[in-house]
GROMACS .gro file of C-alpha atoms in nm:
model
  271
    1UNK     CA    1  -1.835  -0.813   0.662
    2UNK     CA    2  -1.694  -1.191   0.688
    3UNK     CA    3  -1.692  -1.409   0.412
    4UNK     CA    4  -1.518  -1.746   0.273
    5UNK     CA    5  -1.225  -1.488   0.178
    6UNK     CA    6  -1.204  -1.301   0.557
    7UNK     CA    7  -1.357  -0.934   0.555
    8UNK     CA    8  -1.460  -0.812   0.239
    9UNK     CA    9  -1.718  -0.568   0.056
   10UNK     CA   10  -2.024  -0.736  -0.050
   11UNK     CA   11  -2.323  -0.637  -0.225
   12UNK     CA   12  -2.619  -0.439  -0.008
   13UNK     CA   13  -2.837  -0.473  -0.324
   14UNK     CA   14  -2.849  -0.580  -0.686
   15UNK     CA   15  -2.592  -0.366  -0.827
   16UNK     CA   16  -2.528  -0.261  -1.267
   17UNK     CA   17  -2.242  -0.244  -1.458
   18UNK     CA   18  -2.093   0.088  -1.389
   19UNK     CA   19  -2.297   0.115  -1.064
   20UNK     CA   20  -2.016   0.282  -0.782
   21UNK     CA   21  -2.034   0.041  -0.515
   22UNK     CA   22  -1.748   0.281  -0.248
   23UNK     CA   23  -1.726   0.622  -0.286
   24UNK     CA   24  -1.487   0.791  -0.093
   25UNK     CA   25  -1.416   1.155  -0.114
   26UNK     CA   26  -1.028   1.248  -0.199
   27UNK     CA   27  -0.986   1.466   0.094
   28UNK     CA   28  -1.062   1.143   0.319
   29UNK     CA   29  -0.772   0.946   0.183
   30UNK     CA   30  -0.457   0.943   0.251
   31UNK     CA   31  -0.227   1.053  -0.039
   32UNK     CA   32   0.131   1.100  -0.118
   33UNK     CA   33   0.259   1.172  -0.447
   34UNK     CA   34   0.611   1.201  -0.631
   35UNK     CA   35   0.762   1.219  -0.966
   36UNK     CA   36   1.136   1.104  -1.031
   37UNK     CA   37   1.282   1.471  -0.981
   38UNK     CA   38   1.160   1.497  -0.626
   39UNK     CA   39   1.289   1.129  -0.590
   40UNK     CA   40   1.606   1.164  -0.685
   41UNK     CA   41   1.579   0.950  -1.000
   42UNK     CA   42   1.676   1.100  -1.330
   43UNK     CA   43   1.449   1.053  -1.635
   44UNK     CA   44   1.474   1.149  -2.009
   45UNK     CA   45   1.206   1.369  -2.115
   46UNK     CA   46   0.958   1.181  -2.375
   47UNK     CA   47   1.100   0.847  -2.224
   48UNK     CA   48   0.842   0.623  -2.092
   49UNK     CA   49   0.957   0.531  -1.722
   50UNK     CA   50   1.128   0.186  -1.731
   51UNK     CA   51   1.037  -0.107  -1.513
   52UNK     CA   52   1.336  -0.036  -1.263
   53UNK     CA   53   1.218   0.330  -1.276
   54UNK     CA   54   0.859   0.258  -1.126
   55UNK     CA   55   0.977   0.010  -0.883
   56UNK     CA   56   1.243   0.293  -0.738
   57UNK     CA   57   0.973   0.571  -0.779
   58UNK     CA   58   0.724   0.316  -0.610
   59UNK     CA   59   0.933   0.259  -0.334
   60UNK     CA   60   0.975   0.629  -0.254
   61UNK     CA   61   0.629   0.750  -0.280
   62UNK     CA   62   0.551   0.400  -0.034
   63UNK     CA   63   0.802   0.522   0.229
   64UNK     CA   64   0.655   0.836   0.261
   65UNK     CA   65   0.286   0.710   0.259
   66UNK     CA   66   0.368   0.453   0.554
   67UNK     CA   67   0.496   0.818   0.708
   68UNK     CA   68   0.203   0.981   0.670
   69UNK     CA   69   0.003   0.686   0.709
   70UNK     CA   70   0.171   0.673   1.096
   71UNK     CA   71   0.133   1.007   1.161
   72UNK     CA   72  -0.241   0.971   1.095
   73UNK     CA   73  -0.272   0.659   1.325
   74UNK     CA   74  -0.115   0.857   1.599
   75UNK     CA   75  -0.236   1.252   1.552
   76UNK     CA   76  -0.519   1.218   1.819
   77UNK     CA   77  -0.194   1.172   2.067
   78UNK     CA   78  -0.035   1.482   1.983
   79UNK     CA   79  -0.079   1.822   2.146
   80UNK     CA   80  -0.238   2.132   1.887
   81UNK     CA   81   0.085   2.300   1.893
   82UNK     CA   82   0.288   1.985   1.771
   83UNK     CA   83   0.111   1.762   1.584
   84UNK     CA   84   0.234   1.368   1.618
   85UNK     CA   85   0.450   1.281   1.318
   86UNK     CA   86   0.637   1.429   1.045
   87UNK     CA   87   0.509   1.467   0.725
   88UNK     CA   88   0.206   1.676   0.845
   89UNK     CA   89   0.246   2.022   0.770
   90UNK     CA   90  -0.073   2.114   0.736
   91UNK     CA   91  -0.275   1.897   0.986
   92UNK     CA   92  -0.617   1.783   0.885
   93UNK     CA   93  -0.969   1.900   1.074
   94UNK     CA   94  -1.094   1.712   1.381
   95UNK     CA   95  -1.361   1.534   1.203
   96UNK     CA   96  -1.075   1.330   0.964
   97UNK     CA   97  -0.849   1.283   1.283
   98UNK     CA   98  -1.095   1.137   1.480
   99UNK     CA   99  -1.181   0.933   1.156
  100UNK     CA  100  -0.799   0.745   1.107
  101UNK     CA  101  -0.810   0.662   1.478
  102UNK     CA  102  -1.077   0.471   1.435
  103UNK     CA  103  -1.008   0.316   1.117
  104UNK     CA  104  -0.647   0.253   1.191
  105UNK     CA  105  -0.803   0.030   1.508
  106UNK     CA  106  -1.052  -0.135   1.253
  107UNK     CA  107  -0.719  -0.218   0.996
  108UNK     CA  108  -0.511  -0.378   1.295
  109UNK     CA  109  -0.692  -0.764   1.256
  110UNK     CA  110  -0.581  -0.785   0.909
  111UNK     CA  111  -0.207  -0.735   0.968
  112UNK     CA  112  -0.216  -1.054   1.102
  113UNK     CA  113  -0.024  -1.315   0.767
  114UNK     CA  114   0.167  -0.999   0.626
  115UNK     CA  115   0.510  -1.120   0.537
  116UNK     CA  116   0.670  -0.790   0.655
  117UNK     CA  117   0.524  -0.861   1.036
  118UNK     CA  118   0.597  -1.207   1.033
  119UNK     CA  119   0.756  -1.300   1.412
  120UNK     CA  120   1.121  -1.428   1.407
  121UNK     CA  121   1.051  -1.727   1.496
  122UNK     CA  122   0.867  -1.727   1.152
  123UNK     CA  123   1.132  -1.593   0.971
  124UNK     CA  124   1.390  -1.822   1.093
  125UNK     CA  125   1.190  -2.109   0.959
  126UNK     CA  126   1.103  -1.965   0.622
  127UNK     CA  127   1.409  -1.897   0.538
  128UNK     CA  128   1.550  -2.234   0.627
  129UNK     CA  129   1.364  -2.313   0.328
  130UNK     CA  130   1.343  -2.027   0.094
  131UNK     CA  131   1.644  -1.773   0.187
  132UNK     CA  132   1.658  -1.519  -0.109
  133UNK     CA  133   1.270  -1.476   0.020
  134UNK     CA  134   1.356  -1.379   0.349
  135UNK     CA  135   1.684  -1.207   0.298
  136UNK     CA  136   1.488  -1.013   0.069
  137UNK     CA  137   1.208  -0.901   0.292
  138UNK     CA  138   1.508  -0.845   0.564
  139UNK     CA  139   1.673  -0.618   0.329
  140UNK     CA  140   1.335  -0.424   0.262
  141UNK     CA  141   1.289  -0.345   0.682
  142UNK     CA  142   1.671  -0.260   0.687
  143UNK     CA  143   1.585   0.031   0.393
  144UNK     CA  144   1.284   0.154   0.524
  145UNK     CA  145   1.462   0.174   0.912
  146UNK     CA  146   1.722   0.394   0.703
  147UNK     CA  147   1.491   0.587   0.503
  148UNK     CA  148   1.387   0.706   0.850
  149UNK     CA  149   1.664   0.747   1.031
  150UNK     CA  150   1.796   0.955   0.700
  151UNK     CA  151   1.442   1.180   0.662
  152UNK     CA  152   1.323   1.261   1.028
  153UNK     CA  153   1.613   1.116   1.250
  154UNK     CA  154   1.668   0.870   1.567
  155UNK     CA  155   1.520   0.494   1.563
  156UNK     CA  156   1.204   0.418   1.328
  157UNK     CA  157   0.941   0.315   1.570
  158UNK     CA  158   0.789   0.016   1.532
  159UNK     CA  159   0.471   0.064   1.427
  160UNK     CA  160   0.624   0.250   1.098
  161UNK     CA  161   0.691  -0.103   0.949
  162UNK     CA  162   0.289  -0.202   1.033
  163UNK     CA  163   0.202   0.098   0.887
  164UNK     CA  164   0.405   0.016   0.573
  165UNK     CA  165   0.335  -0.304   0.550
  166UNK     CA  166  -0.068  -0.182   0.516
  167UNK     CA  167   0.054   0.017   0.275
  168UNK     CA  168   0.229  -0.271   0.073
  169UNK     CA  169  -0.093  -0.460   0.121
  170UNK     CA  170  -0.345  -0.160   0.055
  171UNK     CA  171  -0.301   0.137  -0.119
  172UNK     CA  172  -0.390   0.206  -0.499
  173UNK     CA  173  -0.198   0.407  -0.740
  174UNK     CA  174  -0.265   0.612  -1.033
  175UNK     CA  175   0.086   0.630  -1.267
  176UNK     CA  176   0.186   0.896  -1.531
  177UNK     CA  177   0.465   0.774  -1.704
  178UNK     CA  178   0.519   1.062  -1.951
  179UNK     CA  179   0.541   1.300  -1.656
  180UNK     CA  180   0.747   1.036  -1.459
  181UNK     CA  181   0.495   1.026  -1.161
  182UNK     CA  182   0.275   0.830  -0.932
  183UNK     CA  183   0.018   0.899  -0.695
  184UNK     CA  184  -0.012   0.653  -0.424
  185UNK     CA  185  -0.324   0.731  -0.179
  186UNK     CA  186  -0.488   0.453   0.093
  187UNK     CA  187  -0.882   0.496   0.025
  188UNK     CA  188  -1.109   0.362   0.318
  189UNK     CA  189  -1.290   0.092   0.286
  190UNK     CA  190  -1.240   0.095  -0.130
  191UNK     CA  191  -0.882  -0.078   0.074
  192UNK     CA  192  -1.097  -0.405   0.175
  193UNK     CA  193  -1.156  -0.518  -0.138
  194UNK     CA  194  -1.028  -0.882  -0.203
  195UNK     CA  195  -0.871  -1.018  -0.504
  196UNK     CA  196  -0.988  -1.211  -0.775
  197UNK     CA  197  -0.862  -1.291  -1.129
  198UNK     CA  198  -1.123  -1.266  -1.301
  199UNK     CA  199  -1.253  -0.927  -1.118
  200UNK     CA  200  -1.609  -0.783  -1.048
  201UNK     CA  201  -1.526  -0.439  -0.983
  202UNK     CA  202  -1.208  -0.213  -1.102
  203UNK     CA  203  -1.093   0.130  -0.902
  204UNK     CA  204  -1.041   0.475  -1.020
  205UNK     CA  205  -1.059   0.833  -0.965
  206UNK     CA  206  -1.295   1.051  -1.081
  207UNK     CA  207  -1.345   1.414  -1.017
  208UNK     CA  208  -1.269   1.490  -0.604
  209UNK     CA  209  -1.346   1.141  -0.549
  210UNK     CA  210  -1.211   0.736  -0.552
  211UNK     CA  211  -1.443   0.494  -0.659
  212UNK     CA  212  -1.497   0.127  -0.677
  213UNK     CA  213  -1.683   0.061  -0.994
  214UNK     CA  214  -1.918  -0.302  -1.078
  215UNK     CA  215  -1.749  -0.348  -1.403
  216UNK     CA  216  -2.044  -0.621  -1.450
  217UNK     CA  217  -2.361  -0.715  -1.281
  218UNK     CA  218  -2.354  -0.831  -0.940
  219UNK     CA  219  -2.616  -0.954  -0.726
  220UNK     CA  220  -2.697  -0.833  -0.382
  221UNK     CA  221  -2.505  -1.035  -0.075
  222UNK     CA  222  -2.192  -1.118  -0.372
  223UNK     CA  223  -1.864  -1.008  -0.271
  224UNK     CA  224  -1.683  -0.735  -0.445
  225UNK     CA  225  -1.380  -0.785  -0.577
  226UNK     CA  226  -1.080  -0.577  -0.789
  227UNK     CA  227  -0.757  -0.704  -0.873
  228UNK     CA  228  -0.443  -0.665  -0.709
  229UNK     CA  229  -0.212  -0.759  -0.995
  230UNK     CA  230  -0.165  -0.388  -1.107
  231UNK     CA  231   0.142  -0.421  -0.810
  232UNK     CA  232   0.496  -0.337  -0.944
  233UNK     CA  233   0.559  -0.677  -1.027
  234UNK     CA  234   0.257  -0.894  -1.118
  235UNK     CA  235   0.506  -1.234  -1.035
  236UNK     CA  236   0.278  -1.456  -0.784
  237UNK     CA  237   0.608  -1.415  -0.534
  238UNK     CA  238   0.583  -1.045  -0.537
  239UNK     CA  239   0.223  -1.101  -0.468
  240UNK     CA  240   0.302  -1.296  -0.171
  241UNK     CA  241   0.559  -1.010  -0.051
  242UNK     CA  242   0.307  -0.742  -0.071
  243UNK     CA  243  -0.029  -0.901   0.036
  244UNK     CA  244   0.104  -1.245   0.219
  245UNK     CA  245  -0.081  -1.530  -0.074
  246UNK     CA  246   0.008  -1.636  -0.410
  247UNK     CA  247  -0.315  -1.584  -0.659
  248UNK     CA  248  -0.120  -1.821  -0.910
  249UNK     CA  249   0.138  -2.102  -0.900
  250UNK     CA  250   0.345  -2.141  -0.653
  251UNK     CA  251   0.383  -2.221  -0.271
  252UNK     CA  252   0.088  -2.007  -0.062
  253UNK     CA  253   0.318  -1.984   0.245
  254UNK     CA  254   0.679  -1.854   0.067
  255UNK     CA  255   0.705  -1.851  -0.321
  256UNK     CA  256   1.056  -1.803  -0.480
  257UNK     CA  257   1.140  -1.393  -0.461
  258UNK     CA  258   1.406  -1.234  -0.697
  259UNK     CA  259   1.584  -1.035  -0.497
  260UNK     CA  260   1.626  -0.806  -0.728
  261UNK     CA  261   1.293  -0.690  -0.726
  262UNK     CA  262   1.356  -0.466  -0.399
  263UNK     CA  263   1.692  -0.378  -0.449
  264UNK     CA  264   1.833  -0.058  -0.342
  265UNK     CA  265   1.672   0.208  -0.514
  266UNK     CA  266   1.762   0.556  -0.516
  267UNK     CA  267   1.883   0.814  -0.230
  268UNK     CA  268   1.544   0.915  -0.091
  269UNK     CA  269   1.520   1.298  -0.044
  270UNK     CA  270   1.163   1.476  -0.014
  271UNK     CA  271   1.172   1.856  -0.173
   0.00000   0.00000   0.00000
C-alpha cells in the first residue's frame, strides 16, 4: 500500500525475527542466470571475481533479464505457435502468463523518476549541470540498443529500456564468486520493498522459494524494508543511476557518476 515512502510492504500483523513476511515461489519469478564463460569474460580458476568482473558479468545477466522480463510483459499478445519475445524457449503455463500481465500493469506507476526513462527535455537540463552523469546513462541506452540489435536483430523496441530500467531498479541477485556466477531473478512483490539503512528485513533464497525475512521485530501497520546497497557499486551516485535517489550524501536529483562504472563491458553472446 501507500506510505510516507510511495508503495511499500507493510506489516498485516505483529511480525518476529525470522518471521517470512513475502514468500514467493521460484517458479513465479523471473530468473536469468550466467557465469563468465557463457559471458564471454575469462576468469582464473580459484580467483575470486574482481570488481570489474561482477560489474561486466552484472551487466550481461541484466540485459538478458530486461529480455525476458519484456517477453513476459508481452506473451499474452502472442499467438501459441510463436510466443512474443525471444528468450522464451520454453514458454510458461497460462496461469504465470496471465500473472506478468497483470503485474507488469501494476509495476508501470513506479517507472515514473527512473533516470534511464527520464524525457529529453530532462536530460538536456541535467546534463547542463552534471554531464559525465548523463553521458553516462546515454552511453548505457546506446549498449543495451546494441546488445539487441547484436542478440535478436532489427531496432530494440522501446519498452525494452522500461523493462530494463525495472530491472536496474528491482531485481535481487544471489553471486558465486568461486564459480564466477550470478543469478539475477525479479521476485513479485518481495520487488516493492523500499530502502532503508538501517534495514528491517533482508532477502534470500531458500529451498524452491524467495523470501523476505524480519531480521528484527516489527509491529503490525510498520513498513518493511531491505537494503538496496548490495548493487554493484554501493557509491550514493550509482544508487541514483539504478533506483533514481541518493540514500547518502549527495544531490537527490543528479549525484556525480564515474563513468567508468558502466563502461563497455564484454562482447555479449548467450550459449
Amino acid at each position: 500500500r501507500d506510505g510516507p515512502l510511495g508503495r511499500g510492504v507493510f506489516a498485516e500483523g505483529s511480525l518476529k525475527q525470522g518471521d517470512v513476511v513475502v514468500n514467493v515461489p521460484l517458479d513465479l519469478c523471473q530468473i536469468m542466470q550466467f557465469d563468465c564463460g557463457s559471458a564471454g569474460i575469462e576468469k582464473k580458476d580459484g580467483v575470486p571475481l574482481s570488481e570489474l568482473q561482477r560489474r561486466q558479468l552484472l551487466w550481461v545477466v541484466e540485459f538478458f533479464l530486461s529480455a525476458e522480463l519484456l517477453s513476459a510483459f508481452k506473451a499474452p499478445e502472442a499467438s501459441k505457435e510463436e510466443p512474443a519475445g525471444p528468450f522464451w524457449s520454453n514458454p510458461p503455463d497460462a496461469s504465470a502468463v496471465a500473472f506478468w500481465a497483470g503485474y507488469g500493469a501494476l509495476l508501470k506507476p513506479a517507472e515514473a523518476g527512473l533516470p534511464l526513462l527520464l524525457p529529453p527535455d530532462e536530460l538536456a537540463r541535467l546534463k547542463e549541470a552534471v554531464p559525465d552523469v548523463i553521458r553516462t546513462l546515454e552511453a548505457h541506452r546506446v549498449r543495451i540498443q546494441e546488445a539487441w540489435e547484436k542478440q535478436v536483430g532489427g531496432t530494440p523496441p522501446a519498452s525494452l529500456f522500461t523493462a530494463n530500467a525495472l530491472v536496474l531498479s528491482r531485481c535481487f541477485c544471489v553471486w558465486n564468486d568461486d564459480q564466477g556466477a550470478v543469478l539475477a531473478l525479479i521476485a513479485p512483490f518481495a520487488d516493492m520493498l523500499n530502502h532503508a539503512a538501517q534495514p528491517n528485513c533482508r532477502f534470500a533464497v531458500e529451498g524452491d522459494a524467495v523470501k523476505i525475512l524480519a531480521i528484527q521485530d516489527i509491529a503490525q501497520d510498520e513498513e518493511c524494508f531491505i537494503s538496496y546497497s548490495g548493487a554493484a557499486n554501493k557509491s550514493p551516485a550509482h544508487m541514483w543511476f539504478r533506483y533514481g535517489f541518493c540514500p547518502t550524501g549527495g544531490s537527490d536529483e543528479a549525484p556525480p557518476l564515474d563513468p567508468a562504472v558502466l563502461a563497455a563491458g564484454p562482447p555479449l553472446r548467450r550459449e
